[in-house]
Coordinates of C-alpha atoms in Angstrom, one line a residue:
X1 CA 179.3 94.6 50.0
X2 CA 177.0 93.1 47.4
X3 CA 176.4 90.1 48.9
X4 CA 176.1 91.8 52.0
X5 CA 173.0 93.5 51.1
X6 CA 171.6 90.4 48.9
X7 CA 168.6 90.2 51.2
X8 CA 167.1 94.2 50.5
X9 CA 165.6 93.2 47.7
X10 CA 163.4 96.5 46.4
X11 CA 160.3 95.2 48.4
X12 CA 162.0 95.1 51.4
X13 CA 163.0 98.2 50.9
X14 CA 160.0 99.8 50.5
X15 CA 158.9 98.1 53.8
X16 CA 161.7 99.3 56.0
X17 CA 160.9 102.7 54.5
X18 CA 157.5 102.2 55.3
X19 CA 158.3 100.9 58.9
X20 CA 161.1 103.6 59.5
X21 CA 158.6 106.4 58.5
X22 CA 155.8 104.8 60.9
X23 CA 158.1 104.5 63.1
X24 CA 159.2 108.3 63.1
X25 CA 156.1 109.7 62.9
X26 CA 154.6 107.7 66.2
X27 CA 157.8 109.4 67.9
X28 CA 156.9 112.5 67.2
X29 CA 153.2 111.9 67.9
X30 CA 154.1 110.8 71.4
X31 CA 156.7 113.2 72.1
X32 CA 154.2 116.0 71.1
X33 CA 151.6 114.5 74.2
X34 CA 154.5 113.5 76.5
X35 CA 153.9 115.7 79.5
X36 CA 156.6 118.4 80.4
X37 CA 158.0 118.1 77.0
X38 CA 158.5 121.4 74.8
X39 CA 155.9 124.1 74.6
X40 CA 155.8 125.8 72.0
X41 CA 158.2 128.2 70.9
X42 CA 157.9 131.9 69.9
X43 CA 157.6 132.0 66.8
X44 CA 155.0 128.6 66.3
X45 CA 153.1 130.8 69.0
X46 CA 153.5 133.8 66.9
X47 CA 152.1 132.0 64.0
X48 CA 149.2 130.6 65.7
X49 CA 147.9 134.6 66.7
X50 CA 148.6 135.1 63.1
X51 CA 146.1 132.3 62.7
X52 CA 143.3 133.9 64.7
X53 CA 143.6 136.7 62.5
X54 CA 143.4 135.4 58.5
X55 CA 145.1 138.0 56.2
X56 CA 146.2 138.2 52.6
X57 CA 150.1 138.0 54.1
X58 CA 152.0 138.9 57.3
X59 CA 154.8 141.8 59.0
X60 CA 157.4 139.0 58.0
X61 CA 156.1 136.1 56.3
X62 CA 153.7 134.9 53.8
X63 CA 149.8 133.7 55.0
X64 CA 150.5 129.9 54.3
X65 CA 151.6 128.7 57.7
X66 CA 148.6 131.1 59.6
X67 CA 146.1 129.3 57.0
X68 CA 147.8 125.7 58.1
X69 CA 147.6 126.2 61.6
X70 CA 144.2 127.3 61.5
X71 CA 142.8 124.3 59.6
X72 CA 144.7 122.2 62.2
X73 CA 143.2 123.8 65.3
X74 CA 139.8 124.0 63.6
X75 CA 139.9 120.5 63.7
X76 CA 141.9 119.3 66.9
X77 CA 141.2 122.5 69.1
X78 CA 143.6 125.5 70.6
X79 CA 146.2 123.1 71.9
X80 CA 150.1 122.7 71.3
X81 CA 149.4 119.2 70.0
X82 CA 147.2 120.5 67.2
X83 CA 149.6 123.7 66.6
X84 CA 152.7 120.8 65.9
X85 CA 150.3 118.2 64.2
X86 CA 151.6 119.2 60.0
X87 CA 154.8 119.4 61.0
X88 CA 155.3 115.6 61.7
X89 CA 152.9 114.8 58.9
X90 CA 154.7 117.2 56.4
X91 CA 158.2 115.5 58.1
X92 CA 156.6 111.9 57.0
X93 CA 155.7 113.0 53.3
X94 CA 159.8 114.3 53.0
X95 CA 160.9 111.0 53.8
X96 CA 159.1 109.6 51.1
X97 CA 160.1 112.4 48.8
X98 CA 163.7 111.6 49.8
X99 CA 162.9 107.8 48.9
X100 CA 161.2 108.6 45.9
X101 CA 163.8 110.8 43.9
X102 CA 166.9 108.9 44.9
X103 CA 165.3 105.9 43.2
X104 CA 164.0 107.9 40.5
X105 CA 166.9 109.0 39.4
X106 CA 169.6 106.4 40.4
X107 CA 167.2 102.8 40.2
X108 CA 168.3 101.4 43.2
X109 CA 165.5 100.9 46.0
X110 CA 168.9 99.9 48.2
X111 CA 170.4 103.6 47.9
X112 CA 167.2 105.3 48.2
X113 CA 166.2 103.7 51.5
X114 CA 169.7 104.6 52.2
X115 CA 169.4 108.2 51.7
X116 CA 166.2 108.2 54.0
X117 CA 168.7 106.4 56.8
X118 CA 171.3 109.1 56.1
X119 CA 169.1 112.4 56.6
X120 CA 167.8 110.7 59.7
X121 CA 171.1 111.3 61.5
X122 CA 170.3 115.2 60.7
X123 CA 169.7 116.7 64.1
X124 CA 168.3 119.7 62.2
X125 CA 165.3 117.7 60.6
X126 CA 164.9 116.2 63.9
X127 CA 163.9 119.3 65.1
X128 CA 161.9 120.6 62.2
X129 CA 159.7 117.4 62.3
X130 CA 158.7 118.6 65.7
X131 CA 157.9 122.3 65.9
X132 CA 156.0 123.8 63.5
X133 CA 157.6 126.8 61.6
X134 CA 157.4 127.9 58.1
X135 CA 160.7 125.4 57.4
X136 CA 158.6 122.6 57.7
X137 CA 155.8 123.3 54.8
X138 CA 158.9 125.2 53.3
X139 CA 161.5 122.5 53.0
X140 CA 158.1 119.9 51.8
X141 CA 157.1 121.9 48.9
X142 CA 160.7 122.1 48.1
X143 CA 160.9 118.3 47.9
X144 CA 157.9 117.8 45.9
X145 CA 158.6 120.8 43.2
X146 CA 162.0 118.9 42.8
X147 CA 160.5 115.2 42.8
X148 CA 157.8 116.6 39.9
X149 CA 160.9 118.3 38.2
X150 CA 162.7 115.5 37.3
X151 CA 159.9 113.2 36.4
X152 CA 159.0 116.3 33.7
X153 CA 162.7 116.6 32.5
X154 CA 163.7 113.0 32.6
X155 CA 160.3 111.2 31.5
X156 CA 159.3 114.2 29.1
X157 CA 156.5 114.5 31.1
X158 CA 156.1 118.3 30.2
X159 CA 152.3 118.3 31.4
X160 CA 153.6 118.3 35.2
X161 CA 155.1 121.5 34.7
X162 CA 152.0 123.7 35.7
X163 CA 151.6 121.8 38.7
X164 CA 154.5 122.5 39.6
X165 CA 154.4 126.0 39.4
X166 CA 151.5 125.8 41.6
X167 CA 153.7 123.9 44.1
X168 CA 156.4 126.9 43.9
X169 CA 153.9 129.4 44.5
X170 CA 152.4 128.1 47.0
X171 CA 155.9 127.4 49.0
X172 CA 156.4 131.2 47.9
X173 CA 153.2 131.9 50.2
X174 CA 155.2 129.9 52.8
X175 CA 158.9 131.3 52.8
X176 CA 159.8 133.8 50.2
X177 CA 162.8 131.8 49.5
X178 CA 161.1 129.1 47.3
X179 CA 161.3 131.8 44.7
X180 CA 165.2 130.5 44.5
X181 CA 163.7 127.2 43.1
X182 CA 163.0 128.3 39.8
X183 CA 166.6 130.4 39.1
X184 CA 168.1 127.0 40.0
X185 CA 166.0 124.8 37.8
X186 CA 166.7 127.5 35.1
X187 CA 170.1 126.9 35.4
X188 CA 170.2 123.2 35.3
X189 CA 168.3 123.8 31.9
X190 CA 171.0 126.0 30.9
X191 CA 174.0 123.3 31.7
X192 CA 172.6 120.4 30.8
X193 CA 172.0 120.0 26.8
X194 CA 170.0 117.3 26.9
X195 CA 167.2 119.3 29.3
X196 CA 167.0 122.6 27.0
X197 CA 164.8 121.8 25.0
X198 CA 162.0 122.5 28.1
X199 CA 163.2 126.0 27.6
X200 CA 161.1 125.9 24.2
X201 CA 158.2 124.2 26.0
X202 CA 155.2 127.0 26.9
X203 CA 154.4 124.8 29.9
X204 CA 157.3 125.6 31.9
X205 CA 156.7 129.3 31.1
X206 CA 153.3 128.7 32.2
X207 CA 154.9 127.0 35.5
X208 CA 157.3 130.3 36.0
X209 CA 153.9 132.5 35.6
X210 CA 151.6 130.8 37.7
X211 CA 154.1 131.0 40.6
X212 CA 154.5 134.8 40.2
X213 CA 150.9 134.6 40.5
X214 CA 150.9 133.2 43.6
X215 CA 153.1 136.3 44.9
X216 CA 149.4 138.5 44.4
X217 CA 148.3 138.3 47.5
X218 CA 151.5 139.3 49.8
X219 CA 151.8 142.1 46.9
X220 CA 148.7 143.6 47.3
X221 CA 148.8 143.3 51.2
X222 CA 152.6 145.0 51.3
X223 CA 151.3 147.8 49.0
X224 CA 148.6 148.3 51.5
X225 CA 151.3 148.5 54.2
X226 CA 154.0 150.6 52.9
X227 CA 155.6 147.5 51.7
X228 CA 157.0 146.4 55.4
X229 CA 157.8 143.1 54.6
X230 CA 160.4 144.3 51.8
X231 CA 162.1 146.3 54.3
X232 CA 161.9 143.8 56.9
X233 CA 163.5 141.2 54.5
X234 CA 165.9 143.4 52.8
X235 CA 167.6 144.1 56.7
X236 CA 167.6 140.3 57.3
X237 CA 169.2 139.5 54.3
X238 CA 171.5 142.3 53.9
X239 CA 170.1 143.0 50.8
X240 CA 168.5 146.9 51.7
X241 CA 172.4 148.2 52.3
X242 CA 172.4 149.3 55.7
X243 CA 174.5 146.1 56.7
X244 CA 178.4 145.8 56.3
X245 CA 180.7 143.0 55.2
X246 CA 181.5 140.4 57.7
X247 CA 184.0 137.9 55.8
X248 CA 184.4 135.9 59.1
X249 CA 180.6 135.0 59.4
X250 CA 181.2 132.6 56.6
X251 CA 183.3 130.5 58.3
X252 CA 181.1 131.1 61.4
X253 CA 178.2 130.0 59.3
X254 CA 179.7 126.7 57.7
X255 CA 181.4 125.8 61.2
X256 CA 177.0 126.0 62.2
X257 CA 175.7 123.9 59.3
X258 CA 178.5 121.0 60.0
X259 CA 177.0 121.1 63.8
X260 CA 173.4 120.9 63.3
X261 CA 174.2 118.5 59.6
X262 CA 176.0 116.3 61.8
X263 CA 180.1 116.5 60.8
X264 CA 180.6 113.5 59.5
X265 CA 177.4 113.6 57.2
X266 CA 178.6 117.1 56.1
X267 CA 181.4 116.0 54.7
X268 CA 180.3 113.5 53.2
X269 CA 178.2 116.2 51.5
X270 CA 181.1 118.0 50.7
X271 CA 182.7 115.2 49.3
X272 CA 179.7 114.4 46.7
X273 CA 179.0 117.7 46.2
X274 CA 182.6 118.0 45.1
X275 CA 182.0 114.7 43.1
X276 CA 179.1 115.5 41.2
X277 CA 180.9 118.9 40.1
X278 CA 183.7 116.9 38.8
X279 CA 181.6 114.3 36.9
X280 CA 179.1 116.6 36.0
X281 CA 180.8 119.4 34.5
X282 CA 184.2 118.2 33.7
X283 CA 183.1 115.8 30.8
X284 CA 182.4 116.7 27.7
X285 CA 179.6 118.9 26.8
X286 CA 178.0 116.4 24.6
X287 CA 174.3 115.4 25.7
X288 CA 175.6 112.4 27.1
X289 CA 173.5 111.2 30.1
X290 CA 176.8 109.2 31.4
X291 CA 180.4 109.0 31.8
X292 CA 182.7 106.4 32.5
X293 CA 184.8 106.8 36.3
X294 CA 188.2 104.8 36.7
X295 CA 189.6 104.2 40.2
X296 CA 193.4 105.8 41.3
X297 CA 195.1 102.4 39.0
X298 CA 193.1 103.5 35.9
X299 CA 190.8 100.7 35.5
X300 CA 187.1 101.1 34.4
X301 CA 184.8 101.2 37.8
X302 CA 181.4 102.1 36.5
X303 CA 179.4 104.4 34.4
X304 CA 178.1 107.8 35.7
X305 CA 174.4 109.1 35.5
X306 CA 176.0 112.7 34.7
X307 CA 172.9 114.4 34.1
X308 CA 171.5 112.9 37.2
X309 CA 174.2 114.4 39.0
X310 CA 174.3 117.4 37.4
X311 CA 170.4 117.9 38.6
X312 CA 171.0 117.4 42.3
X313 CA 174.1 119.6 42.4
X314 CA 172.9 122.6 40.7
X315 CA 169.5 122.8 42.5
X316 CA 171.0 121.9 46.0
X317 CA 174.2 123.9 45.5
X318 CA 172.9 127.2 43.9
X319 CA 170.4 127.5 46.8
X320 CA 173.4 126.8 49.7
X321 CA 175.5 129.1 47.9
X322 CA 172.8 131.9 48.0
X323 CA 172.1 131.8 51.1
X324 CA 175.9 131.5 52.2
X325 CA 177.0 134.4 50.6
X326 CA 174.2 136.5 52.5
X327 CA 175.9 136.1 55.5
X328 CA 178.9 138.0 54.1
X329 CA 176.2 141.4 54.7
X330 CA 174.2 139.6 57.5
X331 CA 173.8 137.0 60.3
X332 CA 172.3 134.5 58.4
X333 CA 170.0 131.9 60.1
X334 CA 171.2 127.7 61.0
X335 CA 168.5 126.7 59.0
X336 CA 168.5 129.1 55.7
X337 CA 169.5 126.5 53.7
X338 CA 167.7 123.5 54.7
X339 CA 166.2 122.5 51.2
X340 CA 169.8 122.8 49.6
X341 CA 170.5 119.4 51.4
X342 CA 167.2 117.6 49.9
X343 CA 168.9 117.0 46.8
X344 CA 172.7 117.3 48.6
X345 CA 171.9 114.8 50.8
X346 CA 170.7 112.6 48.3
X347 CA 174.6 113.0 46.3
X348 CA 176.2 111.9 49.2
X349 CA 174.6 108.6 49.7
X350 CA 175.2 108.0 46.1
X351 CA 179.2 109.6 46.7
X352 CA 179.2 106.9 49.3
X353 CA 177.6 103.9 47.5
X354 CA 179.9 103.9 45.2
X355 CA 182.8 104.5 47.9
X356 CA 182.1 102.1 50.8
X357 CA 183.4 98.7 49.3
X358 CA 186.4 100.3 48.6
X359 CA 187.5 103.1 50.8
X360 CA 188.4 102.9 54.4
X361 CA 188.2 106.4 54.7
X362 CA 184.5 106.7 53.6
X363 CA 183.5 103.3 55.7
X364 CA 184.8 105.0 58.6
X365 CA 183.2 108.3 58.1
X366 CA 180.1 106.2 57.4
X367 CA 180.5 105.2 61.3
X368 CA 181.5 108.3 62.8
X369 CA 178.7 109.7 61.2
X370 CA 176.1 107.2 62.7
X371 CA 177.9 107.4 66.1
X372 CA 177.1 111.0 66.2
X373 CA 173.9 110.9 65.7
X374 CA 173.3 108.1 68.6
X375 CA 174.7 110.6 70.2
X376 CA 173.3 113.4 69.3
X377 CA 169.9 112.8 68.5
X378 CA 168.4 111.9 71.8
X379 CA 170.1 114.8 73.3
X380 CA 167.6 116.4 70.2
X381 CA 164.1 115.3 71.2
X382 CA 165.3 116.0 75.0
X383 CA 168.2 118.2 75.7
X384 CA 167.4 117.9 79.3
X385 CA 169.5 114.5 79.3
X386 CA 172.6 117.5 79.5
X387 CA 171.4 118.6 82.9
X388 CA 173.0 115.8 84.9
X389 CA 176.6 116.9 83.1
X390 CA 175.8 120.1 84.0
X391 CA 175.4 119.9 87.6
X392 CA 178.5 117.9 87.9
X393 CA 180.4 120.6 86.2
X394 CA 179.1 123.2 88.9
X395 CA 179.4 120.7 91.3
X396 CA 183.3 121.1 91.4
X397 CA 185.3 123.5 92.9
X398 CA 186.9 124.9 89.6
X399 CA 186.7 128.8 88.8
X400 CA 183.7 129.0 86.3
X401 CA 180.0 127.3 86.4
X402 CA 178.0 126.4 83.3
X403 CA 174.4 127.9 83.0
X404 CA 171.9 125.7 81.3
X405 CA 170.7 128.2 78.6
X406 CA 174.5 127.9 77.5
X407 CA 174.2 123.6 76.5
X408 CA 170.3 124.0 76.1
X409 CA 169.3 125.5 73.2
X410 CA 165.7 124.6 73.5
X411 CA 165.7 126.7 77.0
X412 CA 163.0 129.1 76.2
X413 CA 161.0 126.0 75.0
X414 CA 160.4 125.2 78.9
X415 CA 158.3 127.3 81.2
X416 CA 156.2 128.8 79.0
X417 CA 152.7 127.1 79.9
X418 CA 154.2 128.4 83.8
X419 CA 154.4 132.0 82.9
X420 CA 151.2 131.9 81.2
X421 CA 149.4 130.3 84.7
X422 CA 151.7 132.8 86.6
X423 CA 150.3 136.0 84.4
X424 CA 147.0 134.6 84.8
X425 CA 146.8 134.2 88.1
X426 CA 147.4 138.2 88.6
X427 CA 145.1 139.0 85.8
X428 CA 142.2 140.9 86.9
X429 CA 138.7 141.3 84.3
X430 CA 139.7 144.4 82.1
X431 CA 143.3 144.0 82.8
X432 CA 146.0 144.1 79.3
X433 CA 148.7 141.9 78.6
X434 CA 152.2 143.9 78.0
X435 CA 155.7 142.4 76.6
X436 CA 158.2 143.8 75.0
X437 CA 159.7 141.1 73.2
X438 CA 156.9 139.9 70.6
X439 CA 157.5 136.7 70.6
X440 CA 156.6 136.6 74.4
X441 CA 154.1 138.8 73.2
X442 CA 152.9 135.8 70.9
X443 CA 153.3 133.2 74.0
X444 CA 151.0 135.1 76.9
X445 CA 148.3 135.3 73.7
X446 CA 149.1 131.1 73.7
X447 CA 149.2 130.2 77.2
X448 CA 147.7 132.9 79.5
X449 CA 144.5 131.5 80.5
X450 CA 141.8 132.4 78.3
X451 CA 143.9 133.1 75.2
X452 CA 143.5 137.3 75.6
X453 CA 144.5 139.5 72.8
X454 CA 148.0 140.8 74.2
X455 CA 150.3 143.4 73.3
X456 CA 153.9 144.3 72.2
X457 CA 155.4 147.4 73.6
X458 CA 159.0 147.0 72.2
X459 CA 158.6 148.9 69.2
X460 CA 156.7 151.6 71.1
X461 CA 159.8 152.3 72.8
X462 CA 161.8 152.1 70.7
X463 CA 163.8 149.2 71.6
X464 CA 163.1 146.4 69.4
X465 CA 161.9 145.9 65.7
X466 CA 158.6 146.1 64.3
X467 CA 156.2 142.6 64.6
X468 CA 152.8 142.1 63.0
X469 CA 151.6 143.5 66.1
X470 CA 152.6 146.7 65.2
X471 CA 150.0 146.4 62.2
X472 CA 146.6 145.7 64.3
X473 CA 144.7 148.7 64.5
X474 CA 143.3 146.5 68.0
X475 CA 146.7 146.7 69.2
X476 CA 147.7 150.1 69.0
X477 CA 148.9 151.5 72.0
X478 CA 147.8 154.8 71.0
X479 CA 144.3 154.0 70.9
X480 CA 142.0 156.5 73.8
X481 CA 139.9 152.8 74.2
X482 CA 143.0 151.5 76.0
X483 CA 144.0 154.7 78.4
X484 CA 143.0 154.2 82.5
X485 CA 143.3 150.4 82.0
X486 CA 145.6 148.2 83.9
X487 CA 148.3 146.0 82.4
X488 CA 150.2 142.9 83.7
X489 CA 153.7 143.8 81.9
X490 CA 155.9 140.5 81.2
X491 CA 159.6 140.5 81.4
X492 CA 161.7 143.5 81.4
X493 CA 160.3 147.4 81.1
X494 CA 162.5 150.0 80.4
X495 CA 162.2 154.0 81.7
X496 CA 159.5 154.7 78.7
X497 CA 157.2 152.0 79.3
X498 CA 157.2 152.6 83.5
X499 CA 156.7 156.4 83.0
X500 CA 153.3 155.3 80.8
X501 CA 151.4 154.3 83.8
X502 CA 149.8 156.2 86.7
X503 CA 151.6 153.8 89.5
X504 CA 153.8 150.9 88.8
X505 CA 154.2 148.2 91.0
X506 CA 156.7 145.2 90.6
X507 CA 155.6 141.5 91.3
X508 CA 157.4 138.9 92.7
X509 CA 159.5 137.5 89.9
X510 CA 158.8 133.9 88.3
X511 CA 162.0 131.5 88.3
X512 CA 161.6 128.8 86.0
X513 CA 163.5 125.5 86.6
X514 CA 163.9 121.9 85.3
X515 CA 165.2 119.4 87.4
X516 CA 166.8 121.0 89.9
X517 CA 168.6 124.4 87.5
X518 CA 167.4 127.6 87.0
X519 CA 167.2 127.9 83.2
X520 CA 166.0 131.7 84.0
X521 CA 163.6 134.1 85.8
X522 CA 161.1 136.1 84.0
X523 CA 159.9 139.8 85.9
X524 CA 156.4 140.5 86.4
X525 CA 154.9 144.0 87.0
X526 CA 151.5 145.6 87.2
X527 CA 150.7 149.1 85.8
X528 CA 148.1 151.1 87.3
X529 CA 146.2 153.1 84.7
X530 CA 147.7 153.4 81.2
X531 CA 148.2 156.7 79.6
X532 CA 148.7 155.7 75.9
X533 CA 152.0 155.7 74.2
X534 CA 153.1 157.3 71.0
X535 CA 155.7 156.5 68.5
X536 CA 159.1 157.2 68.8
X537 CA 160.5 160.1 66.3
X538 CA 163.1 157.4 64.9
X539 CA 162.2 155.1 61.8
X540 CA 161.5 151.8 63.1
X541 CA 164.2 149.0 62.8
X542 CA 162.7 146.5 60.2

């Protein structure tokens, strides 16, 4: 295997990491202008309204992703391109990060370049370098708090520890869960003997105040909105009690992270995770910074960077197990514990550096793992290469038919620039915008020619949760400026919303279709002369 690799010398390395990252980001680039490709989703649209309206912090999330999108379209204009634009730069910056810590802490340019290699059969980062949610800052800021982390701990370069501080704050701003970064560098400085003595330094107290600092401004907006987003993340989570057990959704849960990991690359996570544990907390407890590893015969193999190990493992692993055990009082998300596999990832290309030249086993999950992501990948950036299976399953005479939405999980990623021509060519001057989902709410604001202010009705009636919408005083359904006008209401309206309007009239509905399959029809509706709404008596589901 050694001589194998003889010719990735570290330059070359750095080149093919340079080419592979060049390469990547000039995918996304032209995937992001490629016509027909995916508009934006929901919650990127939901973000961008955010961005129109600059705030202190948000219903559900912090102001960090509104304040990024804005500087983006200030620059490249109100378009989807321009919305998706950090993502694939923030994407490019993680590969590095991924480069630069593996060789940081194992000095080998050769496993570091592999590690890059390895998270790029990761379906889920293909996505997130693509579509621009708070992951994508999120899962960045991560990276770099961890990259600056070890260069302070093992360098004793203590004077990085404010900046990173900053770097968790700031990712706090993004997704409350970078908070969870400094409990899990706490508790590497616990375990490892050799790292406590930053527990004496003022500079990483400094690092621990300076990111509760950062929390100000979503404090001060929550407490001048009856702290909403607390309740709103407390349901999520499970954490506010009004959820129940649900033992089973763990299994559910890791049955999800091996599909969008890719299998084989999850277990070869598993496996270093597994290794690191052993290695890292089975020797003794003396400050050793390595161990000695003998193969199955008992003869010397090599010599361990334990506290290396220990690093990645109890970063990455605290954070998966967090979020793992919240789905035993909730649903918890696919991608809740993306960052855990920055430094996860990077155990198991070392797990199987040191396993390849001598286990078949590894070799071959090596290969499976790479086949599955030629496979899956493309089927990734275009999940419209499914169709053609699809119609040859319906095609046959058997008992049951497959509806796209069911292999297409990017579905309601397609039509959305149609609806928003279809709306718009209905809209009258003076004429409102209704949805009652808000994220369609979010995507008539987007693509609705024009860009109108629009508005979202589910919580009115009592039917779906409370959005930032429901914290505009301009969108207020209540408000005497809005009664006698007419609204275009998208997708469906229930008994409440119908019986707000003088006349109701439905429209033809709007199918919408890719190559030759309905992927689903969206109703249309006008309502003549809106009489106002009011709140429904019931507390509103956060």
């Amino acid at each position: 295997m050694h001589r194998t690799l003889s010719w990735l010398s570290p330059f070359r390395c750095r080149l093919l990491l340079v080419l592979v990252l060049v390469l990547n980001f000039l995918l996304h680039l032209y995937l992001l202008h490629k016509p027909g490709w995916l508009d934006l989703a929901g919650d990127e649209a939901q973000y961008w309204d955010w961005s129109r309206q600059l705030d202190l912090s948000y219903y559900s999330k912090g102001p960090a992703i509104a304040y990024i999108i804005r500087a983006s379209c200030s620059i490249f204009g109100q378009t989807m391109p321009a919305i998706r634009y950090p993502a694939i730069v923030f994407a490019t910056i993680t590969g590095g990060c991924f480069y630069w810590l593996s060789r940081k802490l194992f000095q080998s340019d050769r496993l570091a370049l592999g590690t890059v290699l390895l998270s790029g059969l990761v379906p889920m980062f293909a996505a997130g370098s693509s579509l621009m949610t708070i992951d994508s800052p999120f899962f960045l800021l991560w990276a770099l708090a961890t990259c600056l982390a070890a260069k302070a701990i093992f360098d004793d370069a203590s004077a990085l520890w404010p900046i990173i501080g900053l770097l968790v704050g700031i990712g706090f701003l993004t997704k409350y869960a970078m908070l969870l970064w400094l409990p899990a560098m706490l508790l590497f400085l616990l375990v490892d003997p050799a790292s406590r003595k930053h527990l004496r330094l003022s500079r990483f107290w400094l690092a621990t105040l300076i990111a509760l600092l950062c929390t100000l401004p979503v404090v001060i907006w929550n407490a001048q909105h009856d702290w909403v987003t607390l309740r709103h993340v407390g349901t999520q989570t499970g954490a506010s009690g009004e959820s129940h057990f649900q033992p089973t959704t763990i299994l559910l849960f890791l049955v999800g992270q091996a599909g969008i990991i890719n299998p084989a690359v999850f277990a070869c996570v598993i496996a270093g995770t597994i290794f690191a544990l052993r290695v890292g907390f089975t020797k003794s407890s003396e400050p050793a910074t390595v161990a000695k590893s003998v193969d199955s015969a008992g003869s010397f193999r090599r010599v361990e960077p334990v506290r290396q190990l220990r690093f990645l493992v109890v970063i990455g692993l605290f954070f998966f197990l967090v979020t793992s055990l919240s789905a035993l009082r909730s649903k918890p998300q696919p991608n809740w514990p993306a960052p855990a596999y920055f430094t996860l990832l990077i155990l198991a290309s070392y797990f199987l550096s040191r396993e390849l030249s001598v286990s078949k086993i590894w070799r071959t999950t090596l290969a499976i793992a790479i086949g599955l992501g030629i496979v899956m990948l493309p089927t990734v950036y275009d999940t419209t290469l499914l169709y053609p299976l699809v119609r040859w399953i319906n095609a046959q005479s058997w008992s049951f038919k497959i509806k796209p939405a069911r292999v297409d999980f990017a579905y309601k990623l397609r039509g959305n620039d149609q609806i928003g021509e279809y709306v718009g060519s209905y809209l009258k001057p003076g004429d409102m915008v209704f949805c009652e989902d808000y994220q369609m709410t979010s995507l008539m604001a987007f693509y609705v020619p024009g860009q109108p202010r629009t508005f979202y009705t589910g919580s009115w009636t009592g039917r779906r949760r409370w959005a930032q919408y429901d914290l505009w005083p301009d969108r207020q359904l209540d408000r005497p400026a809005l009664f006698g006008k007419d609204a275009l209401v998208v997708g469906d309206a229930d008994a409440v919303l119908r019986s707000r309007f003088e006349h109701w009239q439905e429209l033809p509905e709007l199918p919408i279709e890719r190559d030759g399959l309905l992927l689903r029809t969206v109703r249309l509706a006008r309502g003549v002369s809106f009489k106002g709404m009011s709140r429904p008596a019931m507390a509103p589901a956060f």
